[in-house]
PDB file of C-alpha atoms and ligand atoms in Angstrom:
ATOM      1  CA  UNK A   1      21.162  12.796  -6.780  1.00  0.00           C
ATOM      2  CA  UNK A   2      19.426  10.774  -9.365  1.00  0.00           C
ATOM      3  CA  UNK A   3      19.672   8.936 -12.442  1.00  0.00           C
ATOM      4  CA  UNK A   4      17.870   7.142 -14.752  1.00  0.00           C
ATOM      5  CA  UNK A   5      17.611   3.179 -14.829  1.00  0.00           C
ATOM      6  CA  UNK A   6      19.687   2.534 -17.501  1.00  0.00           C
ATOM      7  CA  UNK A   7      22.355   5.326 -16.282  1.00  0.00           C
ATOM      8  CA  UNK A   8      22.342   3.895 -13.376  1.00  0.00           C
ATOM      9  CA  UNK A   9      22.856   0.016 -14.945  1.00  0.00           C
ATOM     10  CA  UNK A  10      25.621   1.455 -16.634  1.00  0.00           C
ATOM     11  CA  UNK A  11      27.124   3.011 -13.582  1.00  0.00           C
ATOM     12  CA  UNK A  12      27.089  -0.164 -12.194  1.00  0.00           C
ATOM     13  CA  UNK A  13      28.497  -2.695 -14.457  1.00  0.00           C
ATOM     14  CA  UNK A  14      30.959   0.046 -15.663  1.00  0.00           C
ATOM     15  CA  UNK A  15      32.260  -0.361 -11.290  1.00  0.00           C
ATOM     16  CA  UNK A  16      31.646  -3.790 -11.192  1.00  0.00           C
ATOM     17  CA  UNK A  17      34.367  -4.093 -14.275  1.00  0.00           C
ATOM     18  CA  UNK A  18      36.584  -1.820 -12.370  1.00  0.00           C
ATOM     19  CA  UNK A  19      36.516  -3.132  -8.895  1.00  0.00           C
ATOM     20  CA  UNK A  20      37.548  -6.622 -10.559  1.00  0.00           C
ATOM     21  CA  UNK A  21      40.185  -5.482 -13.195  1.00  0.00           C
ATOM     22  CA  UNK A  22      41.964  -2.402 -11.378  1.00  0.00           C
ATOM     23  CA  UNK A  23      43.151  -4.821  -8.468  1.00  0.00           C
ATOM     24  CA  UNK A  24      44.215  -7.505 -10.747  1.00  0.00           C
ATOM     25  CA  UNK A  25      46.287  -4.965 -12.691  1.00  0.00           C
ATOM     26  CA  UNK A  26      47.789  -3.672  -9.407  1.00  0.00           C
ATOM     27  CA  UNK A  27      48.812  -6.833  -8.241  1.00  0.00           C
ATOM     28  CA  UNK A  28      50.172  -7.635 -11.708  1.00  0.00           C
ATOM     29  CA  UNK A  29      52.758  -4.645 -11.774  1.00  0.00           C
ATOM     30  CA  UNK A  30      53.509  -4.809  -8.478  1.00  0.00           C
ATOM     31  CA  UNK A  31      55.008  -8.504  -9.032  1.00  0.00           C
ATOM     32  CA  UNK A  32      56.461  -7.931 -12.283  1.00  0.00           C
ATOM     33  CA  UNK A  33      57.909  -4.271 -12.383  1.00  0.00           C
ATOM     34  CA  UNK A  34      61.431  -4.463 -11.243  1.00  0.00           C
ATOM     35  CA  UNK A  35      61.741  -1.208 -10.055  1.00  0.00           C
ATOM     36  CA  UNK A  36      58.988  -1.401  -7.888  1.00  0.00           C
ATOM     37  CA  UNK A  37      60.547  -0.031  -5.023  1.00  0.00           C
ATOM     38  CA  UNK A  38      61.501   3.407  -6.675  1.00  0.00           C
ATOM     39  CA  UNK A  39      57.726   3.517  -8.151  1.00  0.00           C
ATOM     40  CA  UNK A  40      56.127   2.693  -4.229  1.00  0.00           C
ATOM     41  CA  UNK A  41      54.696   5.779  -4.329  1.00  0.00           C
ATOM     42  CA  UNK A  42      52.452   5.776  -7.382  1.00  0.00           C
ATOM     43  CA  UNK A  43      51.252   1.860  -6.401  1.00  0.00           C
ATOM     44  CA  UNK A  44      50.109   3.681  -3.266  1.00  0.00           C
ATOM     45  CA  UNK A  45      48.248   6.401  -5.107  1.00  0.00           C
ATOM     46  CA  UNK A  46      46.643   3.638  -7.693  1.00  0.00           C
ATOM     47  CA  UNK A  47      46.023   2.047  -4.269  1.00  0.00           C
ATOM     48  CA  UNK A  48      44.107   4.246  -2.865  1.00  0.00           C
ATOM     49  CA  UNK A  49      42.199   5.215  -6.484  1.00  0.00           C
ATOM     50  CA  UNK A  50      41.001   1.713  -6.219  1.00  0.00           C
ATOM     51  CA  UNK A  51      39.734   1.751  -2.617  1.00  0.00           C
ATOM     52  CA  UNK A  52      37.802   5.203  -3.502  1.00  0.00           C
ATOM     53  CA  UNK A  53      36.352   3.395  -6.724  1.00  0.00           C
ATOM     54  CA  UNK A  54      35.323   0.546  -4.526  1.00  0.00           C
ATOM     55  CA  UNK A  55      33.969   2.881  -1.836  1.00  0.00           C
ATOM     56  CA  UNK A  56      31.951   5.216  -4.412  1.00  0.00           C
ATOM     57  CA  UNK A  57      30.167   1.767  -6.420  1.00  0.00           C
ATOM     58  CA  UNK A  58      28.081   1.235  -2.957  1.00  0.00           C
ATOM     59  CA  UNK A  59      27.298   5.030  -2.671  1.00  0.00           C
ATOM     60  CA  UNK A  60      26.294   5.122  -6.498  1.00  0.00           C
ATOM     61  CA  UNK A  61      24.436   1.825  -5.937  1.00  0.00           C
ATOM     62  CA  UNK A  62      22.260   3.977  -3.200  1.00  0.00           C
ATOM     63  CA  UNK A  63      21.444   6.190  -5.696  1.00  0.00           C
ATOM     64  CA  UNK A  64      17.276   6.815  -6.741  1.00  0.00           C
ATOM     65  CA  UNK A  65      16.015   6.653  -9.847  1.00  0.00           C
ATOM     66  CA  UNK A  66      15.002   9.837 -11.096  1.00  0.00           C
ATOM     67  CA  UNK A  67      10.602  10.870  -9.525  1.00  0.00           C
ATOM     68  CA  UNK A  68       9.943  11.471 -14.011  1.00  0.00           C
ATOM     69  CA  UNK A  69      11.421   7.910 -14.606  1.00  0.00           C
ATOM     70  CA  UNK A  70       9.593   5.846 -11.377  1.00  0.00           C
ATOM     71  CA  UNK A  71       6.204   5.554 -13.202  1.00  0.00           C
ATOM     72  CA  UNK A  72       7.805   3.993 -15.875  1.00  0.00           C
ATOM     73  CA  UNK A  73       9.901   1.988 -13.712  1.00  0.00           C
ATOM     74  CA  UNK A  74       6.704   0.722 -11.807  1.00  0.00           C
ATOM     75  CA  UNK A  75       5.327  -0.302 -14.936  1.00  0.00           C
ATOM     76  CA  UNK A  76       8.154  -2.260 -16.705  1.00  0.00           C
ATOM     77  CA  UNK A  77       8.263  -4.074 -13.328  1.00  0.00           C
ATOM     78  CA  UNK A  78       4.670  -5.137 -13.069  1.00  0.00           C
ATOM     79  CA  UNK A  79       4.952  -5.722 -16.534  1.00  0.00           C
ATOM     80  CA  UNK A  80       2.683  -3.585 -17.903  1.00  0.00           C
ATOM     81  CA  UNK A  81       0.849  -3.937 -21.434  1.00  0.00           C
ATOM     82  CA  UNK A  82       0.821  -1.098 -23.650  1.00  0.00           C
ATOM     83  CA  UNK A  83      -1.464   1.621 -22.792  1.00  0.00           C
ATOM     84  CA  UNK A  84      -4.881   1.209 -24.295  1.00  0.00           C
ATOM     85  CA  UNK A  85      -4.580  -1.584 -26.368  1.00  0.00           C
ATOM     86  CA  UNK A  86      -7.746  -3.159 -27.753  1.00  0.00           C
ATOM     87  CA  UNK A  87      -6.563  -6.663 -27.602  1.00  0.00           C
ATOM     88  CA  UNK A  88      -6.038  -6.611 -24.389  1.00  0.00           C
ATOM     89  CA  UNK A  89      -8.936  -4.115 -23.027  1.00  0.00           C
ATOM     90  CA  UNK A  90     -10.872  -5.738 -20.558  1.00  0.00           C
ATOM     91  CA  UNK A  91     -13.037  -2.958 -19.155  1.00  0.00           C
ATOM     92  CA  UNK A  92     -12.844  -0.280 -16.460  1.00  0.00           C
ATOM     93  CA  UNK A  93     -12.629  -0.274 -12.578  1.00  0.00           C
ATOM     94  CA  UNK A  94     -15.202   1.252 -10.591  1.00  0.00           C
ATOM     95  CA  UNK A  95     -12.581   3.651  -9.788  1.00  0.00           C
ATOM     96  CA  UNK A  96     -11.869   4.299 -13.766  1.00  0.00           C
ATOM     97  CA  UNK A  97      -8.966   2.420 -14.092  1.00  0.00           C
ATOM     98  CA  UNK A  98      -8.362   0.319 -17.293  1.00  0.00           C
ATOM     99  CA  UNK A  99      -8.239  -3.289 -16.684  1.00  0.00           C
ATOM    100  CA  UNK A 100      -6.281  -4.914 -19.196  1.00  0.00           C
ATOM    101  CA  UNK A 101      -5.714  -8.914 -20.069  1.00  0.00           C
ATOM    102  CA  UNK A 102      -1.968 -10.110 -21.872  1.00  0.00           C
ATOM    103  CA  UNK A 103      -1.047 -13.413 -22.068  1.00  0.00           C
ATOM    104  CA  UNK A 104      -3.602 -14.701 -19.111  1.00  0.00           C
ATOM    105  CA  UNK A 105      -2.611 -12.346 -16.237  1.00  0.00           C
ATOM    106  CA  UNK A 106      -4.863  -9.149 -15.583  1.00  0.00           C
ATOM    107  CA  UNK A 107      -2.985  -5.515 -15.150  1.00  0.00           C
ATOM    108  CA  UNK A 108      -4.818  -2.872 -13.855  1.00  0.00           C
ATOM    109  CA  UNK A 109      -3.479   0.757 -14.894  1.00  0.00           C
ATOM    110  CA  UNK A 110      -0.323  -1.209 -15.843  1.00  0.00           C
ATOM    111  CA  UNK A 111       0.195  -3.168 -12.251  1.00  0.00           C
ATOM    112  CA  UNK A 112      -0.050  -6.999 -12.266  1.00  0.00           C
ATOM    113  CA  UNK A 113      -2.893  -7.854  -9.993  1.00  0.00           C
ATOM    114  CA  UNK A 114      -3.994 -11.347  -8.627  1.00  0.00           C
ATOM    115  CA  UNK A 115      -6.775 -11.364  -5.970  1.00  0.00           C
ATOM    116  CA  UNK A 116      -9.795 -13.666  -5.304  1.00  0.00           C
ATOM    117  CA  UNK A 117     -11.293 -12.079  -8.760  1.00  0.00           C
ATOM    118  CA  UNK A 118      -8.307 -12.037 -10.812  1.00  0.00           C
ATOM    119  CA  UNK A 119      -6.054 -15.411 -11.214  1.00  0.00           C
ATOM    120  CA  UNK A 120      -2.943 -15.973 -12.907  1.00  0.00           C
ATOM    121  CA  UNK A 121      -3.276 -18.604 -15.816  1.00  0.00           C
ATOM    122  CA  UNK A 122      -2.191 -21.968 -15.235  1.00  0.00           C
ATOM    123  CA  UNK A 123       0.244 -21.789 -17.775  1.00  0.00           C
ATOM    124  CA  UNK A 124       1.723 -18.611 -16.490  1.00  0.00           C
ATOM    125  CA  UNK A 125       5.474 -18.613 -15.188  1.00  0.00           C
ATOM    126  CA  UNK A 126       7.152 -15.660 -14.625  1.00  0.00           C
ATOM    127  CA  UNK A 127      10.327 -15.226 -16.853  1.00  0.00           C
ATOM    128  CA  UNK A 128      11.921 -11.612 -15.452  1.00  0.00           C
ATOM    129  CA  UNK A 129      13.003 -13.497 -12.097  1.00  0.00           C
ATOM    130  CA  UNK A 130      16.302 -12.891 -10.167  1.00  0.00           C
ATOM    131  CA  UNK A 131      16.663 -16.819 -10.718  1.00  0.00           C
ATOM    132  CA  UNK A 132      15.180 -18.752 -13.594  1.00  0.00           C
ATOM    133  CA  UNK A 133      12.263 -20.647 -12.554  1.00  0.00           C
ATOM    134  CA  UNK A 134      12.760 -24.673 -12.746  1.00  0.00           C
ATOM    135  CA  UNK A 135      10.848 -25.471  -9.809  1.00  0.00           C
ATOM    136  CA  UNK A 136       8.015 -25.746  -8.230  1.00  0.00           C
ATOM    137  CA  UNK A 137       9.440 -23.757  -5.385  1.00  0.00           C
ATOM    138  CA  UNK A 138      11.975 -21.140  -5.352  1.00  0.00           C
ATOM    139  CA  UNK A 139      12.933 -18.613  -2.535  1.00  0.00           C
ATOM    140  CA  UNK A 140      14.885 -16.286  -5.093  1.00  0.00           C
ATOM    141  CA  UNK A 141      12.992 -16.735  -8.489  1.00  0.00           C
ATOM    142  CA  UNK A 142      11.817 -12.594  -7.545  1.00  0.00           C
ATOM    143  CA  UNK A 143      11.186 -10.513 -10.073  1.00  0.00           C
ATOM    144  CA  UNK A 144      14.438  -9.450 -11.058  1.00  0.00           C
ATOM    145  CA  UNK A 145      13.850  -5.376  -9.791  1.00  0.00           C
ATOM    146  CA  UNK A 146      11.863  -6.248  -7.143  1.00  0.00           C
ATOM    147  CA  UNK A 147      14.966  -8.182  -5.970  1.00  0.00           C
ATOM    148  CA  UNK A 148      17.006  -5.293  -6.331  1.00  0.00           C
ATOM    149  CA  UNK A 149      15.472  -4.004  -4.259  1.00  0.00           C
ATOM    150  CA  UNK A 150      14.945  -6.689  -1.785  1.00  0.00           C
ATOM    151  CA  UNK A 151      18.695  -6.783  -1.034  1.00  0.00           C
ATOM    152  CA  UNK A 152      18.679  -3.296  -0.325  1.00  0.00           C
ATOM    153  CA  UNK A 153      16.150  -3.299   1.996  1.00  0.00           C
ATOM    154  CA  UNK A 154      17.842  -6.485   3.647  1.00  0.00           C
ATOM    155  CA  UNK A 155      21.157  -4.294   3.886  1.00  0.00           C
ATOM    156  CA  UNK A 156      19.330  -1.273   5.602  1.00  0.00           C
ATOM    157  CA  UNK A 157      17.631  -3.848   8.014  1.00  0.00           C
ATOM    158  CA  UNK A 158      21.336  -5.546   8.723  1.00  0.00           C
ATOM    159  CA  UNK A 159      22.955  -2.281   9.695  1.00  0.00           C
ATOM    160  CA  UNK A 160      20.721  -1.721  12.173  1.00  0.00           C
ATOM    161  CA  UNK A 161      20.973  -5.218  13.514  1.00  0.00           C
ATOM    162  CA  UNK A 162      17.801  -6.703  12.192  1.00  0.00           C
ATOM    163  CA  UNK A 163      17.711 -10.081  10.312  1.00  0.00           C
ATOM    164  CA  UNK A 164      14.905  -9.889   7.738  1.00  0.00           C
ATOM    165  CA  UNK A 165      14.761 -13.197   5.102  1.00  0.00           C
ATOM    166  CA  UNK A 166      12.417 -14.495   2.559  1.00  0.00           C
ATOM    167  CA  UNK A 167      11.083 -17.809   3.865  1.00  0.00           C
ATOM    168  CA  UNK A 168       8.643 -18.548   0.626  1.00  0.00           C
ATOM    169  CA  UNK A 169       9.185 -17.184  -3.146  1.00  0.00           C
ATOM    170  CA  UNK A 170       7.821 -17.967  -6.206  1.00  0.00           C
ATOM    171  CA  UNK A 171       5.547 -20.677  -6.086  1.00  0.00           C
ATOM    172  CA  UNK A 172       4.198 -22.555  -9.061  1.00  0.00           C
ATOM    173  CA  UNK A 173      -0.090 -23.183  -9.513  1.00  0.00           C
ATOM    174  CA  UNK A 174       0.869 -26.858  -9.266  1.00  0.00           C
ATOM    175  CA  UNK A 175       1.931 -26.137  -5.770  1.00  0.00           C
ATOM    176  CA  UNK A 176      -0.224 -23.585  -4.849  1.00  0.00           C
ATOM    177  CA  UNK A 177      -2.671 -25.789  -5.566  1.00  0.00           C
ATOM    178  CA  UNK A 178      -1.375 -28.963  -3.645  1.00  0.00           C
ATOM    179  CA  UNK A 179      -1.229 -26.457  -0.389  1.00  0.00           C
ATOM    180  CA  UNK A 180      -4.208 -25.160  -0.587  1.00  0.00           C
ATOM    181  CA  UNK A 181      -5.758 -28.788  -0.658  1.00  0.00           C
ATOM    182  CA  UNK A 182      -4.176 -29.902   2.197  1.00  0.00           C
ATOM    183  CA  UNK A 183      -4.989 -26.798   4.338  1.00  0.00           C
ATOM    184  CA  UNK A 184      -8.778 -27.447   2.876  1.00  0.00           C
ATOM    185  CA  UNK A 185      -8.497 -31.236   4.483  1.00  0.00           C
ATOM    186  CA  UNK A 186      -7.251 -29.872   7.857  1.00  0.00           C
ATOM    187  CA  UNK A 187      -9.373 -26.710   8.640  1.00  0.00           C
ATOM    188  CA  UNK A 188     -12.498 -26.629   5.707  1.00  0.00           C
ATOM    189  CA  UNK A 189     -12.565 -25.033   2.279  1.00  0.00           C
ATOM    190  CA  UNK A 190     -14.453 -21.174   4.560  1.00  0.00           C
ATOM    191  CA  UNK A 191     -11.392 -21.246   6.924  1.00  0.00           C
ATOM    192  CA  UNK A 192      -9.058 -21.919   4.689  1.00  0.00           C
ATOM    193  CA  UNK A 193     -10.003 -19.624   2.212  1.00  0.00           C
ATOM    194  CA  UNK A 194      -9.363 -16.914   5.075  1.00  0.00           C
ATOM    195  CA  UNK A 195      -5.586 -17.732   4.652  1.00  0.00           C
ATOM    196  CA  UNK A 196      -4.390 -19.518   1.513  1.00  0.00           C
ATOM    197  CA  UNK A 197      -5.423 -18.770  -1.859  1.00  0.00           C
ATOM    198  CA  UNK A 198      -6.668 -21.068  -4.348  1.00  0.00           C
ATOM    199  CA  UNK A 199      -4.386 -22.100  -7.506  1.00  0.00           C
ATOM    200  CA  UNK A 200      -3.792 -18.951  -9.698  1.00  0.00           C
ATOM    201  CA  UNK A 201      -4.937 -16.717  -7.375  1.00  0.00           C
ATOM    202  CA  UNK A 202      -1.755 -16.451  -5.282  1.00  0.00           C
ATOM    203  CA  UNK A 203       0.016 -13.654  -5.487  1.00  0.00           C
ATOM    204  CA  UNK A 204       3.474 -15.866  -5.188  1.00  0.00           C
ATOM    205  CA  UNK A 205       3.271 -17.450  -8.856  1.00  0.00           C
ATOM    206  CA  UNK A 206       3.679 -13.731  -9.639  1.00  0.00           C
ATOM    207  CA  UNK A 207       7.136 -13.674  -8.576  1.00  0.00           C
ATOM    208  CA  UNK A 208       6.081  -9.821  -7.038  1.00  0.00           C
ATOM    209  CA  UNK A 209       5.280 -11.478  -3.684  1.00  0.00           C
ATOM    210  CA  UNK A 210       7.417 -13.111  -1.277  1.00  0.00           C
ATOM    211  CA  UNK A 211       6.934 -14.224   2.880  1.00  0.00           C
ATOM    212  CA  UNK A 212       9.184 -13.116   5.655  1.00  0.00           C
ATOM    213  CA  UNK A 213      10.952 -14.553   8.593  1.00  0.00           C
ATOM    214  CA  UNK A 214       8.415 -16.657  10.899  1.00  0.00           C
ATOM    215  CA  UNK A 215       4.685 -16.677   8.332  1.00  0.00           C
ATOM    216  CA  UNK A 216       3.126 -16.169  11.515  1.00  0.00           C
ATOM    217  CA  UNK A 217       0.669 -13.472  13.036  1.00  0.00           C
ATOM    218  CA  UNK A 218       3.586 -13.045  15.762  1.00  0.00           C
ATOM    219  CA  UNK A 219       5.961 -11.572  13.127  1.00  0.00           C
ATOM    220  CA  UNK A 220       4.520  -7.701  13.604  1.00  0.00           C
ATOM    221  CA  UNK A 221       5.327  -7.779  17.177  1.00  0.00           C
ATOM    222  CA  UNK A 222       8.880  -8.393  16.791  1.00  0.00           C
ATOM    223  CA  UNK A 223      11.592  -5.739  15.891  1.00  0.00           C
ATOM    224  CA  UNK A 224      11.674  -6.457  12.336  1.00  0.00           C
ATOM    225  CA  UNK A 225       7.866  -6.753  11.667  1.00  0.00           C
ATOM    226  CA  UNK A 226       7.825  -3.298  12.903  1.00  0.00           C
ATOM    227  CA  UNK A 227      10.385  -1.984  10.851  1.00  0.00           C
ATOM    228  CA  UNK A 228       9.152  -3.944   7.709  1.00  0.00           C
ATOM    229  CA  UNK A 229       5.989  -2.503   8.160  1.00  0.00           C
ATOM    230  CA  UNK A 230       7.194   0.801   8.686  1.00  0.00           C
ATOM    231  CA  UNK A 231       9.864   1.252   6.038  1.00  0.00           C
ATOM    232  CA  UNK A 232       9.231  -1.619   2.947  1.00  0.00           C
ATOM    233  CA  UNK A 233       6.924   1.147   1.198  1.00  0.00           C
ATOM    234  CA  UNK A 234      10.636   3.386   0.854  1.00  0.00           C
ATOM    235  CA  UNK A 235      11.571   0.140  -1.485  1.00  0.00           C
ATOM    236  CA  UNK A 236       9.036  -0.216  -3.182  1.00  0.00           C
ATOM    237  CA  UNK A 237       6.728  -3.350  -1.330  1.00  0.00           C
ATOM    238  CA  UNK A 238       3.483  -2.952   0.449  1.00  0.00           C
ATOM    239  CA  UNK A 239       2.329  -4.983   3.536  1.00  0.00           C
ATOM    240  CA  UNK A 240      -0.566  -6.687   0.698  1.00  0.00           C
ATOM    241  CA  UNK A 241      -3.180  -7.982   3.696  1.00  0.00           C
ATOM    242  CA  UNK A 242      -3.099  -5.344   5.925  1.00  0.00           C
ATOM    243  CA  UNK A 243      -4.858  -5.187   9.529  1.00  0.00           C
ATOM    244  CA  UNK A 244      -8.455  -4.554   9.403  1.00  0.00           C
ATOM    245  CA  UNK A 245      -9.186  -4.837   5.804  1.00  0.00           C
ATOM    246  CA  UNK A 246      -9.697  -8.537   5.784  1.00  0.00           C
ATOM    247  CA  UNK A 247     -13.008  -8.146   4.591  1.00  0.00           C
ATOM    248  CA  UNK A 248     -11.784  -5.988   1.198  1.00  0.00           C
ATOM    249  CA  UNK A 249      -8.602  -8.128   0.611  1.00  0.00           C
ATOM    250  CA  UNK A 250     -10.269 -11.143   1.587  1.00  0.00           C
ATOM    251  CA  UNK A 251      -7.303 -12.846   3.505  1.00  0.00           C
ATOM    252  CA  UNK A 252      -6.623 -12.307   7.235  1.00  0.00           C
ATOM    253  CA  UNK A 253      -3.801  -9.869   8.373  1.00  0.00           C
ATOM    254  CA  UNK A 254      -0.438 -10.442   6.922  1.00  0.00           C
ATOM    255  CA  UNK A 255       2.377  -8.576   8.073  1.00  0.00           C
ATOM    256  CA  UNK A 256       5.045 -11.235   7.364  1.00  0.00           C
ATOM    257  CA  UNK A 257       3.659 -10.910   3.434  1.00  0.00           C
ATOM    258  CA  UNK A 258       4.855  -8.141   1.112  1.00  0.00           C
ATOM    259  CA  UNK A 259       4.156  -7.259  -2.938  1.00  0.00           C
ATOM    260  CA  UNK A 260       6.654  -5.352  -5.384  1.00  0.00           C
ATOM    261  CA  UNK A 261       4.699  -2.538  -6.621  1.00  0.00           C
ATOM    262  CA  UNK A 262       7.179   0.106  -6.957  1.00  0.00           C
ATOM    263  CA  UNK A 263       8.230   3.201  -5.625  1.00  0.00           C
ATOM    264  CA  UNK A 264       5.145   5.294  -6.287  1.00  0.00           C
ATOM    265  CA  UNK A 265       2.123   3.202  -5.673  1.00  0.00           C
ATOM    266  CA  UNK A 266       4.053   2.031  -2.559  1.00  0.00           C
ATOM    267  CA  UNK A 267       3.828   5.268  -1.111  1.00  0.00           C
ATOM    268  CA  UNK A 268       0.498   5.952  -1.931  1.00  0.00           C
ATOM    269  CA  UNK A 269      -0.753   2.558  -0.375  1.00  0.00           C
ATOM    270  CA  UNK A 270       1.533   3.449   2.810  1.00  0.00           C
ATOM    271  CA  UNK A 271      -0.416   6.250   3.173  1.00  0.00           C
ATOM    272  CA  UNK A 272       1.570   7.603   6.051  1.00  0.00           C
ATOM    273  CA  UNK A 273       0.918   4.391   7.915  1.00  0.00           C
ATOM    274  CA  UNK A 274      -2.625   3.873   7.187  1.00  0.00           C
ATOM    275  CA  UNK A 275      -2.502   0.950   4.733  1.00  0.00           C
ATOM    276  CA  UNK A 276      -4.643   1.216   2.021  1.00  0.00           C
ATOM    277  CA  UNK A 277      -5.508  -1.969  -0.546  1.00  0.00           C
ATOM    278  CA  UNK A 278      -4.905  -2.441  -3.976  1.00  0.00           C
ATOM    279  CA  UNK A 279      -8.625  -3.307  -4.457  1.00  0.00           C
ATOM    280  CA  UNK A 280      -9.841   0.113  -2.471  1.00  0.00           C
ATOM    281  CA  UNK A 281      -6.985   2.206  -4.753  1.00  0.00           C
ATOM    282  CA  UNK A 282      -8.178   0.741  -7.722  1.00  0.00           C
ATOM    283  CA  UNK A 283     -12.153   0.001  -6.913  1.00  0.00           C
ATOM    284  CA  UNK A 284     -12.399  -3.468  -7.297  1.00  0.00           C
ATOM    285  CA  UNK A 285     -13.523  -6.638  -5.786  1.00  0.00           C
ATOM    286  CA  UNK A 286     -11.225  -9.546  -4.099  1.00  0.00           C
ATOM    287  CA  UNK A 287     -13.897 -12.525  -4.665  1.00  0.00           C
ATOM    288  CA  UNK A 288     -14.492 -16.230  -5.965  1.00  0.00           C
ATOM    289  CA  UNK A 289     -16.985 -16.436  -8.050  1.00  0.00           C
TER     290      UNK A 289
HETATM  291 ZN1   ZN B   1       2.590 -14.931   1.147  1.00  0.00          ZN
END
């Protein structure tokens, strides 16, 4: 079964309502009906209504939005600009894509993209996060959807006993910046541009991107860097510096690092297994200037 996004947002609060006031109510009439012990039986039935309404909010929750209504999904999330807008036109991928500019972040075909070509503005600061952004740091300021989805995919991962967590969010150019210095100081501005991006040009002051578990190379050898790897395309994220394309993305492998793209460009990026970039789906560079 599917439904449509806001179907399915009214689903939701429309359960969420019920889950809080149907219990109240039964507690209320069981304490205040004097009869109550002649009317057991139909506090028993309302009883088990409840439990059922309960029960069917985490099986409507499960529910997909509808294939026709992903594409648009995809694009409200990456906050797309309007298609073909001469304001914003930029120019075309080498791919034919449209590369559009709004408010200083670039969008290709509608997805936000930040790479070693395109940066984020200084100014920018995501405002469609899970939690508003007053920090510099912030392990849940995620794109509201892309969180969503998140603690779905955290779910799946607990019932099969794995323990998946963000250990870095949203983080601000200020910041990004201030890390990237210090990593320049310790290994070299080469090396260090293998593995942490300059200011504006990390993914994280998107809000889209977030870091698992350990940060560390030794993540995809351990239960749930397998299973991340293997099933975060069915929600929507994409492993963003995959193995063997350091040279296209321009960063070294990251399996511990995933990007909100949606549904649909998810699984064409999966590509049963065989990772492919958002610069080789689009045609475009990942490069300082
Ligand atoms: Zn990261």
């Amino acid at each position: 079964m599917c439904l449509d996004e806001n179907t399915l947002e009214i689903f939701n609060n429309i359960f969420i309502l019920l889950s809080i006031i149907l219990p109240l109510l039964f507690i209320i009439f069981l304490f205040y009906d004097k009869k109550r012990k002649k009317k057991f039986g139909y506090y028993l039935l309302s009883l088990i209504i409840i439990i059922l309404i309960i029960y069917f909010r985490g099986e409507i929750m499960n529910i997909n939005i509808c294939e026709s209504d992903k594409k648009i999904n995809n694009t409200t999330t990456t906050k797309a600009v309007p298609a073909i807008n001469s304001d914003n036109y930029v120019g075309k991928t080498s791919k034919g894509y449209t590369i559009e500019k709004k408010d200083g972040v670039y969008f290709i075909d509608g997805y936000l993209i930040v790479n070693k070509s395109y940066a984020l503005s200084e100014d920018f600061i995501p405002e469609n996060t899970h939690l508003k952004i007053s920090d510099e740091l912030c392990i849940s300021c995620i794109d509201k959807e892309a969180y969503k989805k998140w603690l779905i995919m955290k779910n799946d991962a607990a019932a099969i006993g794995l323990n998946i967590h963000i250990s870095s969010g949203y983080r601000s150019f200020g910041y990004q910046k201030d890390i990237y210095n210090g990593y320049v100081t310790k290994d070299g501005k080469d090396i260090a541009d293998t593995y942490s991006a300059r200011a504006g040009h990390s993914e994280h002051q998107s809000s889209l991107a977030f870091d698992l578990n350990s940060i560390d190379s030794s993540f995809i050898a351990t239960n749930e860097g397998r299973w991340v790897n293997e099933n975060a395309y069915l929600y929507g994220f994409i492993i963003r510096y995959p193995k063997g394309k350091e040279k296209i993305t321009g960063y070294k492998y990251e399996p511990w690092h995933l990007r909100y793209v949606g549904l649909n460009l998810a699984k064409k990026l999966y590509n049963d297994g065989k990772w492919i970039t958002m610069e080789e789906y689009f045609g475009i560079d990942s490069k300082y200037k």
